[in-house]
mmCIF file with all atom_site columns, C-alpha atoms and ligand atoms in Angstrom:
data_model
loop_
_atom_site.group_PDB
_atom_site.id
_atom_site.type_symbol
_atom_site.label_atom_id
_atom_site.label_alt_id
_atom_site.label_comp_id
_atom_site.label_asym_id
_atom_site.label_entity_id
_atom_site.label_seq_id
_atom_site.pdbx_PDB_ins_code
_atom_site.Cartn_x
_atom_site.Cartn_y
_atom_site.Cartn_z
_atom_site.occupancy
_atom_site.B_iso_or_equiv
_atom_site.pdbx_formal_charge
_atom_site.auth_seq_id
_atom_site.auth_comp_id
_atom_site.auth_asym_id
_atom_site.auth_atom_id
_atom_site.pdbx_PDB_model_num
ATOM   1   C  CA  . UNK A 1 1   ? 0.093   -0.296  0.025   1.00 80.00 ? 29  UNK A CA  1
ATOM   2   C  CA  . UNK A 1 2   ? 2.718   2.406   0.939   1.00 88.00 ? 30  UNK A CA  1
ATOM   3   C  CA  . UNK A 1 3   ? 4.411   1.578   -2.432  1.00 90.00 ? 31  UNK A CA  1
ATOM   4   C  CA  . UNK A 1 4   ? 1.548   2.496   -4.522  1.00 89.00 ? 32  UNK A CA  1
ATOM   5   C  CA  . UNK A 1 5   ? 0.885   5.532   -2.877  1.00 89.00 ? 33  UNK A CA  1
ATOM   6   C  CA  . UNK A 1 6   ? 4.504   6.746   -2.949  1.00 90.00 ? 34  UNK A CA  1
ATOM   7   C  CA  . UNK A 1 7   ? 5.283   5.545   -6.313  1.00 86.00 ? 35  UNK A CA  1
ATOM   8   C  CA  . UNK A 1 8   ? 2.912   8.937   -7.275  1.00 79.00 ? 36  UNK A CA  1
ATOM   9   C  CA  . UNK A 1 9   ? 1.680   7.057   -10.141 1.00 73.00 ? 37  UNK A CA  1
ATOM   10  C  CA  . UNK A 1 10  ? 5.176   6.313   -11.591 1.00 74.00 ? 38  UNK A CA  1
ATOM   11  C  CA  . UNK A 1 11  ? 6.072   10.148  -10.806 1.00 73.00 ? 39  UNK A CA  1
ATOM   12  C  CA  . UNK A 1 12  ? 8.750   9.321   -8.092  1.00 73.00 ? 40  UNK A CA  1
ATOM   13  C  CA  . UNK A 1 13  ? 9.131   5.680   -7.755  1.00 76.00 ? 41  UNK A CA  1
ATOM   14  C  CA  . UNK A 1 14  ? 10.279  5.382   -3.867  1.00 88.00 ? 42  UNK A CA  1
ATOM   15  C  CA  . UNK A 1 15  ? 9.822   2.014   -2.778  1.00 89.00 ? 43  UNK A CA  1
ATOM   16  C  CA  . UNK A 1 16  ? 9.859   0.315   0.580   1.00 93.00 ? 44  UNK A CA  1
ATOM   17  C  CA  . UNK A 1 17  ? 11.545  -2.979  0.860   1.00 92.00 ? 45  UNK A CA  1
ATOM   18  C  CA  . UNK A 1 18  ? 10.502  -5.018  3.614   1.00 92.00 ? 46  UNK A CA  1
ATOM   19  C  CA  . UNK A 1 19  ? 13.127  -6.292  5.615   1.00 92.00 ? 47  UNK A CA  1
ATOM   20  C  CA  . UNK A 1 20  ? 13.125  -9.319  8.212   1.00 91.00 ? 48  UNK A CA  1
ATOM   21  C  CA  . UNK A 1 21  ? 11.255  -9.278  11.562  1.00 94.00 ? 49  UNK A CA  1
ATOM   22  C  CA  . UNK A 1 22  ? 13.067  -9.318  14.939  1.00 92.00 ? 50  UNK A CA  1
ATOM   23  C  CA  . UNK A 1 23  ? 11.068  -10.753 17.976  1.00 91.00 ? 51  UNK A CA  1
ATOM   24  C  CA  . UNK A 1 24  ? 12.510  -8.896  21.258  1.00 92.00 ? 52  UNK A CA  1
ATOM   25  C  CA  . UNK A 1 25  ? 11.919  -9.563  24.950  1.00 92.00 ? 53  UNK A CA  1
ATOM   26  C  CA  . UNK A 1 26  ? 11.243  -5.640  25.091  1.00 92.00 ? 54  UNK A CA  1
ATOM   27  C  CA  . UNK A 1 27  ? 7.397   -5.007  25.704  1.00 95.00 ? 55  UNK A CA  1
ATOM   28  C  CA  . UNK A 1 28  ? 6.719   -0.985  24.980  1.00 96.00 ? 56  UNK A CA  1
ATOM   29  C  CA  . UNK A 1 29  ? 3.023   -0.209  25.997  1.00 95.00 ? 57  UNK A CA  1
ATOM   30  C  CA  . UNK A 1 30  ? 2.340   3.213   24.811  1.00 93.00 ? 58  UNK A CA  1
ATOM   31  C  CA  . UNK A 1 31  ? -0.989  3.361   26.095  1.00 93.00 ? 59  UNK A CA  1
ATOM   32  C  CA  . UNK A 1 32  ? -0.050  6.008   28.846  1.00 92.00 ? 60  UNK A CA  1
ATOM   33  C  CA  . UNK A 1 33  ? 3.067   7.213   26.498  1.00 92.00 ? 61  UNK A CA  1
ATOM   34  C  CA  . UNK A 1 34  ? 2.570   10.460  24.431  1.00 91.00 ? 62  UNK A CA  1
ATOM   35  C  CA  . UNK A 1 35  ? 3.723   9.802   21.141  1.00 90.00 ? 63  UNK A CA  1
ATOM   36  C  CA  . UNK A 1 36  ? 6.446   11.995  21.530  1.00 92.00 ? 64  UNK A CA  1
ATOM   37  C  CA  . UNK A 1 37  ? 8.072   10.224  24.816  1.00 92.00 ? 65  UNK A CA  1
ATOM   38  C  CA  . UNK A 1 38  ? 7.751   7.139   22.918  1.00 94.00 ? 66  UNK A CA  1
ATOM   39  C  CA  . UNK A 1 39  ? 9.471   8.270   20.084  1.00 94.00 ? 67  UNK A CA  1
ATOM   40  C  CA  . UNK A 1 40  ? 12.304  9.646   22.164  1.00 94.00 ? 68  UNK A CA  1
ATOM   41  C  CA  . UNK A 1 41  ? 12.714  7.095   24.869  1.00 95.00 ? 69  UNK A CA  1
ATOM   42  C  CA  . UNK A 1 42  ? 11.794  3.525   24.715  1.00 96.00 ? 70  UNK A CA  1
ATOM   43  C  CA  . UNK A 1 43  ? 11.481  3.244   20.760  1.00 96.00 ? 71  UNK A CA  1
ATOM   44  C  CA  . UNK A 1 44  ? 14.665  4.948   20.446  1.00 97.00 ? 72  UNK A CA  1
ATOM   45  C  CA  . UNK A 1 45  ? 16.389  2.850   22.492  1.00 96.00 ? 73  UNK A CA  1
ATOM   46  C  CA  . UNK A 1 46  ? 15.028  -0.444  21.000  1.00 96.00 ? 74  UNK A CA  1
ATOM   47  C  CA  . UNK A 1 47  ? 15.986  0.665   17.479  1.00 97.00 ? 75  UNK A CA  1
ATOM   48  C  CA  . UNK A 1 48  ? 19.158  1.743   18.255  1.00 96.00 ? 76  UNK A CA  1
ATOM   49  C  CA  . UNK A 1 49  ? 19.944  -1.995  20.098  1.00 96.00 ? 77  UNK A CA  1
ATOM   50  C  CA  . UNK A 1 50  ? 18.314  -3.805  17.164  1.00 95.00 ? 78  UNK A CA  1
ATOM   51  C  CA  . UNK A 1 51  ? 19.778  -1.787  14.173  1.00 95.00 ? 79  UNK A CA  1
ATOM   52  C  CA  . UNK A 1 52  ? 23.638  -2.114  16.591  1.00 95.00 ? 80  UNK A CA  1
ATOM   53  C  CA  . UNK A 1 53  ? 23.025  -5.796  16.247  1.00 94.00 ? 81  UNK A CA  1
ATOM   54  C  CA  . UNK A 1 54  ? 22.437  -5.803  12.378  1.00 94.00 ? 82  UNK A CA  1
ATOM   55  C  CA  . UNK A 1 55  ? 25.669  -3.647  11.848  1.00 95.00 ? 83  UNK A CA  1
ATOM   56  C  CA  . UNK A 1 56  ? 23.609  -0.204  11.221  1.00 95.00 ? 84  UNK A CA  1
ATOM   57  C  CA  . UNK A 1 57  ? 22.037  -0.648  7.916   1.00 95.00 ? 85  UNK A CA  1
ATOM   58  C  CA  . UNK A 1 58  ? 20.760  2.802   6.623   1.00 95.00 ? 86  UNK A CA  1
ATOM   59  C  CA  . UNK A 1 59  ? 16.749  2.527   6.444   1.00 95.00 ? 87  UNK A CA  1
ATOM   60  C  CA  . UNK A 1 60  ? 12.993  2.836   8.488   1.00 97.00 ? 88  UNK A CA  1
ATOM   61  C  CA  . UNK A 1 61  ? 12.825  0.959   11.378  1.00 97.00 ? 89  UNK A CA  1
ATOM   62  C  CA  . UNK A 1 62  ? 9.388   0.021   12.770  1.00 97.00 ? 90  UNK A CA  1
ATOM   63  C  CA  . UNK A 1 63  ? 8.752   -1.311  16.109  1.00 96.00 ? 91  UNK A CA  1
ATOM   64  C  CA  . UNK A 1 64  ? 5.298   -2.833  16.860  1.00 96.00 ? 92  UNK A CA  1
ATOM   65  C  CA  . UNK A 1 65  ? 4.377   -1.616  20.113  1.00 95.00 ? 93  UNK A CA  1
ATOM   66  C  CA  . UNK A 1 66  ? 1.813   -2.984  22.773  1.00 95.00 ? 94  UNK A CA  1
ATOM   67  C  CA  . UNK A 1 67  ? -1.168  -0.949  23.454  1.00 94.00 ? 95  UNK A CA  1
ATOM   68  C  CA  . UNK A 1 68  ? -3.980  0.029   21.405  1.00 93.00 ? 96  UNK A CA  1
ATOM   69  C  CA  . UNK A 1 69  ? -2.897  3.870   20.796  1.00 91.00 ? 97  UNK A CA  1
ATOM   70  C  CA  . UNK A 1 70  ? -0.810  6.302   22.314  1.00 92.00 ? 98  UNK A CA  1
ATOM   71  C  CA  . UNK A 1 71  ? -1.883  8.709   25.082  1.00 92.00 ? 99  UNK A CA  1
ATOM   72  C  CA  . UNK A 1 72  ? -3.753  11.772  23.880  1.00 86.00 ? 100 UNK A CA  1
ATOM   73  C  CA  . UNK A 1 73  ? -1.539  14.593  23.078  1.00 72.00 ? 101 UNK A CA  1
ATOM   74  C  CA  . UNK A 1 74  ? -3.132  17.747  24.001  1.00 62.00 ? 102 UNK A CA  1
ATOM   75  C  CA  . UNK A 1 75  ? -6.035  19.144  21.992  1.00 62.00 ? 103 UNK A CA  1
ATOM   76  C  CA  . UNK A 1 76  ? -6.211  16.157  19.560  1.00 68.00 ? 104 UNK A CA  1
ATOM   77  C  CA  . UNK A 1 77  ? -6.962  12.556  19.345  1.00 79.00 ? 105 UNK A CA  1
ATOM   78  C  CA  . UNK A 1 78  ? -5.041  9.577   20.570  1.00 86.00 ? 106 UNK A CA  1
ATOM   79  C  CA  . UNK A 1 79  ? -2.644  9.130   17.629  1.00 90.00 ? 107 UNK A CA  1
ATOM   80  C  CA  . UNK A 1 80  ? -2.019  5.147   16.518  1.00 93.00 ? 108 UNK A CA  1
ATOM   81  C  CA  . UNK A 1 81  ? 1.284   5.659   14.702  1.00 95.00 ? 109 UNK A CA  1
ATOM   82  C  CA  . UNK A 1 82  ? 4.461   8.005   14.953  1.00 95.00 ? 110 UNK A CA  1
ATOM   83  C  CA  . UNK A 1 83  ? 7.122   8.925   12.555  1.00 97.00 ? 111 UNK A CA  1
ATOM   84  C  CA  . UNK A 1 84  ? 10.458  10.452  13.001  1.00 96.00 ? 112 UNK A CA  1
ATOM   85  C  CA  . UNK A 1 85  ? 14.418  10.531  12.405  1.00 97.00 ? 113 UNK A CA  1
ATOM   86  C  CA  . UNK A 1 86  ? 17.033  8.958   14.700  1.00 97.00 ? 114 UNK A CA  1
ATOM   87  C  CA  . UNK A 1 87  ? 20.321  11.013  13.935  1.00 96.00 ? 115 UNK A CA  1
ATOM   88  C  CA  . UNK A 1 88  ? 24.028  9.587   14.392  1.00 96.00 ? 116 UNK A CA  1
ATOM   89  C  CA  . UNK A 1 89  ? 27.538  10.803  13.690  1.00 94.00 ? 117 UNK A CA  1
ATOM   90  C  CA  . UNK A 1 90  ? 26.533  14.620  13.652  1.00 94.00 ? 118 UNK A CA  1
ATOM   91  C  CA  . UNK A 1 91  ? 29.360  16.511  12.810  1.00 93.00 ? 119 UNK A CA  1
ATOM   92  C  CA  . UNK A 1 92  ? 30.357  19.781  11.182  1.00 90.00 ? 120 UNK A CA  1
ATOM   93  C  CA  . UNK A 1 93  ? 32.709  19.363  8.681   1.00 91.00 ? 121 UNK A CA  1
ATOM   94  C  CA  . UNK A 1 94  ? 33.653  22.545  6.384   1.00 91.00 ? 122 UNK A CA  1
ATOM   95  C  CA  . UNK A 1 95  ? 30.723  24.261  7.768   1.00 87.00 ? 123 UNK A CA  1
ATOM   96  C  CA  . UNK A 1 96  ? 28.275  21.914  6.513   1.00 89.00 ? 124 UNK A CA  1
ATOM   97  C  CA  . UNK A 1 97  ? 26.493  19.621  8.872   1.00 91.00 ? 125 UNK A CA  1
ATOM   98  C  CA  . UNK A 1 98  ? 27.259  15.937  8.509   1.00 93.00 ? 126 UNK A CA  1
ATOM   99  C  CA  . UNK A 1 99  ? 25.008  13.267  9.737   1.00 94.00 ? 127 UNK A CA  1
ATOM   100 C  CA  . UNK A 1 100 ? 23.595  10.090  9.415   1.00 95.00 ? 128 UNK A CA  1
ATOM   101 C  CA  . UNK A 1 101 ? 19.742  9.472   9.069   1.00 96.00 ? 129 UNK A CA  1
ATOM   102 C  CA  . UNK A 1 102 ? 17.640  6.824   9.765   1.00 97.00 ? 130 UNK A CA  1
ATOM   103 C  CA  . UNK A 1 103 ? 13.825  6.367   10.119  1.00 97.00 ? 131 UNK A CA  1
ATOM   104 C  CA  . UNK A 1 104 ? 12.002  5.317   13.188  1.00 97.00 ? 132 UNK A CA  1
ATOM   105 C  CA  . UNK A 1 105 ? 8.461   4.490   13.201  1.00 97.00 ? 133 UNK A CA  1
ATOM   106 C  CA  . UNK A 1 106 ? 6.043   3.129   15.914  1.00 97.00 ? 134 UNK A CA  1
ATOM   107 C  CA  . UNK A 1 107 ? 3.393   1.609   15.365  1.00 96.00 ? 135 UNK A CA  1
ATOM   108 C  CA  . UNK A 1 108 ? 0.108   0.599   17.947  1.00 96.00 ? 136 UNK A CA  1
ATOM   109 C  CA  . UNK A 1 109 ? -2.179  -2.147  17.988  1.00 95.00 ? 137 UNK A CA  1
ATOM   110 C  CA  . UNK A 1 110 ? -4.873  0.141   16.201  1.00 93.00 ? 138 UNK A CA  1
ATOM   111 C  CA  . UNK A 1 111 ? -2.396  1.161   13.709  1.00 94.00 ? 139 UNK A CA  1
ATOM   112 C  CA  . UNK A 1 112 ? -2.349  -2.566  12.050  1.00 92.00 ? 140 UNK A CA  1
ATOM   113 C  CA  . UNK A 1 113 ? -5.759  -2.285  10.973  1.00 91.00 ? 141 UNK A CA  1
ATOM   114 C  CA  . UNK A 1 114 ? -5.538  1.266   9.188   1.00 91.00 ? 142 UNK A CA  1
ATOM   115 C  CA  . UNK A 1 115 ? -3.957  0.441   5.683   1.00 91.00 ? 143 UNK A CA  1
ATOM   116 C  CA  . UNK A 1 116 ? -2.359  4.009   5.490   1.00 94.00 ? 144 UNK A CA  1
ATOM   117 C  CA  . UNK A 1 117 ? -0.482  4.331   8.717   1.00 95.00 ? 145 UNK A CA  1
ATOM   118 C  CA  . UNK A 1 118 ? 2.851   2.914   7.548   1.00 96.00 ? 146 UNK A CA  1
ATOM   119 C  CA  . UNK A 1 119 ? 2.861   5.431   4.229   1.00 96.00 ? 147 UNK A CA  1
ATOM   120 C  CA  . UNK A 1 120 ? 1.716   8.364   6.257   1.00 97.00 ? 148 UNK A CA  1
ATOM   121 C  CA  . UNK A 1 121 ? 4.800   7.779   8.838   1.00 97.00 ? 149 UNK A CA  1
ATOM   122 C  CA  . UNK A 1 122 ? 6.641   7.314   6.512   1.00 97.00 ? 150 UNK A CA  1
ATOM   123 C  CA  . UNK A 1 123 ? 6.158   10.425  5.102   1.00 97.00 ? 151 UNK A CA  1
ATOM   124 C  CA  . UNK A 1 124 ? 7.316   11.896  8.416   1.00 97.00 ? 152 UNK A CA  1
ATOM   125 C  CA  . UNK A 1 125 ? 10.386  10.385  8.285   1.00 98.00 ? 153 UNK A CA  1
ATOM   126 C  CA  . UNK A 1 126 ? 11.037  11.182  4.631   1.00 97.00 ? 154 UNK A CA  1
ATOM   127 C  CA  . UNK A 1 127 ? 9.675   14.863  4.929   1.00 98.00 ? 155 UNK A CA  1
ATOM   128 C  CA  . UNK A 1 128 ? 12.018  15.833  8.028   1.00 97.00 ? 156 UNK A CA  1
ATOM   129 C  CA  . UNK A 1 129 ? 14.458  18.342  7.296   1.00 96.00 ? 157 UNK A CA  1
ATOM   130 C  CA  . UNK A 1 130 ? 17.720  19.984  8.791   1.00 95.00 ? 158 UNK A CA  1
ATOM   131 C  CA  . UNK A 1 131 ? 16.838  23.527  10.154  1.00 92.00 ? 159 UNK A CA  1
ATOM   132 C  CA  . UNK A 1 132 ? 20.046  25.059  8.861   1.00 84.00 ? 160 UNK A CA  1
ATOM   133 C  CA  . UNK A 1 133 ? 19.936  27.803  11.746  1.00 85.00 ? 161 UNK A CA  1
ATOM   134 C  CA  . UNK A 1 134 ? 21.456  26.507  14.582  1.00 84.00 ? 162 UNK A CA  1
ATOM   135 C  CA  . UNK A 1 135 ? 20.003  27.811  18.168  1.00 84.00 ? 163 UNK A CA  1
ATOM   136 C  CA  . UNK A 1 136 ? 22.750  28.012  20.773  1.00 82.00 ? 164 UNK A CA  1
ATOM   137 C  CA  . UNK A 1 137 ? 24.866  25.414  18.368  1.00 81.00 ? 165 UNK A CA  1
ATOM   138 C  CA  . UNK A 1 138 ? 22.422  22.963  18.352  1.00 87.00 ? 166 UNK A CA  1
ATOM   139 C  CA  . UNK A 1 139 ? 20.673  22.117  15.347  1.00 90.00 ? 167 UNK A CA  1
ATOM   140 C  CA  . UNK A 1 140 ? 16.998  20.625  14.922  1.00 93.00 ? 168 UNK A CA  1
ATOM   141 C  CA  . UNK A 1 141 ? 15.506  18.620  12.896  1.00 96.00 ? 169 UNK A CA  1
ATOM   142 C  CA  . UNK A 1 142 ? 11.535  19.179  11.829  1.00 96.00 ? 170 UNK A CA  1
ATOM   143 C  CA  . UNK A 1 143 ? 9.091   17.396  10.132  1.00 96.00 ? 171 UNK A CA  1
ATOM   144 C  CA  . UNK A 1 144 ? 8.033   20.139  7.635   1.00 97.00 ? 172 UNK A CA  1
ATOM   145 C  CA  . UNK A 1 145 ? 5.376   19.021  4.778   1.00 98.00 ? 173 UNK A CA  1
ATOM   146 C  CA  . UNK A 1 146 ? 5.389   21.327  1.712   1.00 98.00 ? 174 UNK A CA  1
ATOM   147 C  CA  . UNK A 1 147 ? 1.607   21.273  1.633   1.00 98.00 ? 175 UNK A CA  1
ATOM   148 C  CA  . UNK A 1 148 ? 1.134   22.194  5.218   1.00 96.00 ? 176 UNK A CA  1
ATOM   149 C  CA  . UNK A 1 149 ? 0.673   23.931  7.543   1.00 97.00 ? 177 UNK A CA  1
ATOM   150 C  CA  . UNK A 1 150 ? -2.062  22.079  8.793   1.00 96.00 ? 178 UNK A CA  1
ATOM   151 C  CA  . UNK A 1 151 ? -4.428  24.578  10.182  1.00 96.00 ? 179 UNK A CA  1
ATOM   152 C  CA  . UNK A 1 152 ? -6.707  23.266  12.918  1.00 92.00 ? 180 UNK A CA  1
ATOM   153 C  CA  . UNK A 1 153 ? -10.012 24.250  12.086  1.00 91.00 ? 181 UNK A CA  1
ATOM   154 C  CA  . UNK A 1 154 ? -11.319 24.296  15.682  1.00 89.00 ? 182 UNK A CA  1
ATOM   155 C  CA  . UNK A 1 155 ? -8.419  25.822  17.451  1.00 90.00 ? 183 UNK A CA  1
ATOM   156 C  CA  . UNK A 1 156 ? -6.595  27.520  14.960  1.00 93.00 ? 184 UNK A CA  1
ATOM   157 C  CA  . UNK A 1 157 ? -3.451  25.752  15.530  1.00 92.00 ? 185 UNK A CA  1
ATOM   158 C  CA  . UNK A 1 158 ? -0.839  25.638  12.788  1.00 95.00 ? 186 UNK A CA  1
ATOM   159 C  CA  . UNK A 1 159 ? 0.835   22.123  12.692  1.00 95.00 ? 187 UNK A CA  1
ATOM   160 C  CA  . UNK A 1 160 ? 3.675   22.227  10.069  1.00 97.00 ? 188 UNK A CA  1
ATOM   161 C  CA  . UNK A 1 161 ? 4.001   18.325  9.974   1.00 96.00 ? 189 UNK A CA  1
ATOM   162 C  CA  . UNK A 1 162 ? 0.901   17.757  8.290   1.00 96.00 ? 190 UNK A CA  1
ATOM   163 C  CA  . UNK A 1 163 ? -1.322  18.634  5.171   1.00 97.00 ? 191 UNK A CA  1
ATOM   164 C  CA  . UNK A 1 164 ? -3.505  21.519  5.110   1.00 97.00 ? 192 UNK A CA  1
ATOM   165 C  CA  . UNK A 1 165 ? -4.991  19.219  1.495   1.00 96.00 ? 193 UNK A CA  1
ATOM   166 C  CA  . UNK A 1 166 ? -8.286  17.327  2.582   1.00 94.00 ? 194 UNK A CA  1
ATOM   167 C  CA  . UNK A 1 167 ? -7.514  13.866  1.411   1.00 95.00 ? 195 UNK A CA  1
ATOM   168 C  CA  . UNK A 1 168 ? -4.069  13.836  1.498   1.00 97.00 ? 196 UNK A CA  1
ATOM   169 C  CA  . UNK A 1 169 ? -1.476  11.101  2.862   1.00 97.00 ? 197 UNK A CA  1
ATOM   170 C  CA  . UNK A 1 170 ? -0.149  14.007  5.333   1.00 97.00 ? 198 UNK A CA  1
ATOM   171 C  CA  . UNK A 1 171 ? -3.428  15.071  6.404   1.00 96.00 ? 199 UNK A CA  1
ATOM   172 C  CA  . UNK A 1 172 ? -3.524  14.687  10.220  1.00 93.00 ? 200 UNK A CA  1
ATOM   173 C  CA  . UNK A 1 173 ? -6.472  12.100  10.285  1.00 89.00 ? 201 UNK A CA  1
ATOM   174 C  CA  . UNK A 1 174 ? -6.463  9.819   7.461   1.00 87.00 ? 202 UNK A CA  1
ATOM   175 C  CA  . UNK A 1 175 ? -9.020  9.504   4.822   1.00 83.00 ? 203 UNK A CA  1
ATOM   176 C  CA  . UNK A 1 176 ? -10.667 5.878   4.391   1.00 84.00 ? 204 UNK A CA  1
ATOM   177 C  CA  . UNK A 1 177 ? -10.185 5.778   0.448   1.00 91.00 ? 205 UNK A CA  1
ATOM   178 C  CA  . UNK A 1 178 ? -6.449  6.000   -0.639  1.00 93.00 ? 206 UNK A CA  1
ATOM   179 C  CA  . UNK A 1 179 ? -4.890  9.300   0.419   1.00 95.00 ? 207 UNK A CA  1
ATOM   180 C  CA  . UNK A 1 180 ? -3.591  11.358  -2.252  1.00 95.00 ? 208 UNK A CA  1
ATOM   181 C  CA  . UNK A 1 181 ? 0.120   12.408  -2.431  1.00 95.00 ? 209 UNK A CA  1
ATOM   182 C  CA  . UNK A 1 182 ? 1.004   15.465  -4.075  1.00 96.00 ? 210 UNK A CA  1
ATOM   183 C  CA  . UNK A 1 183 ? 4.239   16.247  -6.343  1.00 95.00 ? 211 UNK A CA  1
ATOM   184 C  CA  . UNK A 1 184 ? 5.916   18.643  -4.159  1.00 97.00 ? 212 UNK A CA  1
ATOM   185 C  CA  . UNK A 1 185 ? 5.558   16.043  -1.260  1.00 97.00 ? 213 UNK A CA  1
ATOM   186 C  CA  . UNK A 1 186 ? 7.368   13.210  -3.836  1.00 95.00 ? 214 UNK A CA  1
ATOM   187 C  CA  . UNK A 1 187 ? 9.687   15.994  -4.781  1.00 95.00 ? 215 UNK A CA  1
ATOM   188 C  CA  . UNK A 1 188 ? 10.915  16.675  -1.157  1.00 96.00 ? 216 UNK A CA  1
ATOM   189 C  CA  . UNK A 1 189 ? 10.589  13.091  -0.016  1.00 96.00 ? 217 UNK A CA  1
ATOM   190 C  CA  . UNK A 1 190 ? 13.063  12.191  -3.052  1.00 94.00 ? 218 UNK A CA  1
ATOM   191 C  CA  . UNK A 1 191 ? 15.307  14.605  -1.473  1.00 93.00 ? 219 UNK A CA  1
ATOM   192 C  CA  . UNK A 1 192 ? 15.613  12.579  2.001   1.00 94.00 ? 220 UNK A CA  1
ATOM   193 C  CA  . UNK A 1 193 ? 18.900  12.260  3.621   1.00 93.00 ? 221 UNK A CA  1
ATOM   194 C  CA  . UNK A 1 194 ? 18.212  8.684   3.947   1.00 93.00 ? 222 UNK A CA  1
ATOM   195 C  CA  . UNK A 1 195 ? 18.904  8.236   0.193   1.00 89.00 ? 223 UNK A CA  1
ATOM   196 C  CA  . UNK A 1 196 ? 21.777  9.503   -0.031  1.00 82.00 ? 224 UNK A CA  1
ATOM   197 C  CA  . UNK A 1 197 ? 23.040  7.827   2.985   1.00 72.00 ? 225 UNK A CA  1
ATOM   198 C  CA  . UNK A 1 198 ? 22.274  4.670   1.474   1.00 64.00 ? 226 UNK A CA  1
ATOM   199 C  CA  . UNK A 1 199 ? 23.978  5.141   -1.830  1.00 54.00 ? 227 UNK A CA  1
ATOM   200 C  CA  . UNK A 1 200 ? 27.333  6.298   -0.123  1.00 45.00 ? 228 UNK A CA  1
ATOM   201 C  CA  . UNK A 1 201 ? 27.386  3.070   2.327   1.00 39.00 ? 229 UNK A CA  1
HETATM 202 ZN ZN1 . ZN  I 2 .   ? 1.279   12.486  11.260  1.00 97.03 ? 310 ZN  I ZN1 1
#
């Protein structure tokens, strides 16, 4: 399903290739964990461990968590998945930031019945960019959707990670029918560091 969407009708041909599944004894229950806490804490820890064990291959690592969904984050419904990046070997070389980027995704139980969740979370991975203006020498990585920001019609809040296009893959709430993807999203995703790293190594 993710390949069908991210192929963009042949315009993009981003192709996800499933890799072996590792069973671990660690159980991460996200019922009482917000998605940010989960991603920065136990999900990251587990991915780093497994990744190291298999020789740190570049890719998007998916953790299947326990629990139906994540704890409600302020003012929204319970998220069922989360997607982000793990940055390693960050350094400044000749004034240019260099780093290795891995994708990290966590899927709760309910995500397994929602066919577009992986494609959506993979979008967050591929659309994450380095903020080139460091603040106090700290570089940040931000998920920015080129068809956003999503403006919440109730609160008026702006959400740069999500699309403001109805029915789009990166809308904050996924439609029940196959979501659309915009050429701007395909173009930006193609430029993700994950592909450059994968070619170099
Ligand atoms: Zn999202």
